[in-house]
Amino acid sequence: MKPLAFSIDIAAPRQHVHATMLADAPYRIWTEPFCEGSHYIGTWEEGTKIVFLDPKGSGMTAIIAEHRPAEFVSIKMLGFIHEGIEDTESEEVKAWAPAYENYTFTDIAGGTRVDVTLTVADEYFEMMSDMWPKALVVLKEICEQ
């Protein structure tokens, strides 16, 4: 597992950036760099289950570990979903789970800084290093419209 960290400054208030980042329709747009058709099922309420899926029904299962609106969101990744079947028990999953993806929203002059920290399996490090900055640029564009 390797840590990754990304940051972007967005010319919009924290509450707007937070709401836009997590709302269904914009989420589908800003996550396209990861996979066209990406979406989630569930809510962002602390303690609830949420799944992140591609159009074929594969992706990740998680729990919202912490959620302080417009301040901080922590997603506890628990496993994979392959063709609609959850895997939280295989050796492959046990090698990395749980893993966390955290979003921090901070006031800055003229807007909001979004910091993203996560840990990824070694085989996904390069891919995520490439995709996250692209996704954050799209998020910035959406929030600043």
PDB file of C-alpha atoms in Angstrom, residues 25 38 40 42 50 58 60 85 89 94 97 101 119-120 122 130 142 144:
ATOM      1  CA  ALA A  25     -25.077  14.296 -11.198  1.00  0.00           C
ATOM      2  CA  SER A  38     -18.874   5.938 -12.617  1.00  0.00           C
ATOM      3  CA  TYR A  40     -22.410   5.552  -6.437  1.00  0.00           C
ATOM      4  CA  GLY A  42     -25.953   4.906  -1.094  1.00  0.00           C
ATOM      5  CA  ILE A  50     -21.929   3.223  -0.072  1.00  0.00           C
ATOM      6  CA  SER A  58     -18.175  -3.637 -10.664  1.00  0.00           C
ATOM      7  CA  MET A  60     -15.782  -0.890  -4.517  1.00  0.00           C
ATOM      8  CA  ILE A  85     -20.998  -9.671  -6.066  1.00  0.00           C
ATOM      9  CA  GLU A  89     -13.094 -11.711   2.504  1.00  0.00           C
ATOM     10  CA  LYS A  94      -7.447  -8.731   2.958  1.00  0.00           C
ATOM     11  CA  ALA A  97      -8.580  -3.526   3.267  1.00  0.00           C
ATOM     12  CA  GLU A 101      -9.974   7.919   1.017  1.00  0.00           C
ATOM     13  CA  THR A 119      -3.841   4.680   0.221  1.00  0.00           C
ATOM     14  CA  VAL A 120      -3.737   2.445  -2.816  1.00  0.00           C
ATOM     15  CA  ASP A 122       0.945  -0.834  -5.392  1.00  0.00           C
ATOM     16  CA  ASP A 130      -2.539   9.977 -13.179  1.00  0.00           C
ATOM     17  CA  ILE A 142     -17.895  22.227 -12.427  1.00  0.00           C
ATOM     18  CA  GLU A 144     -16.561  27.347 -10.781  1.00  0.00           C
TER      19      GLU A 144
END
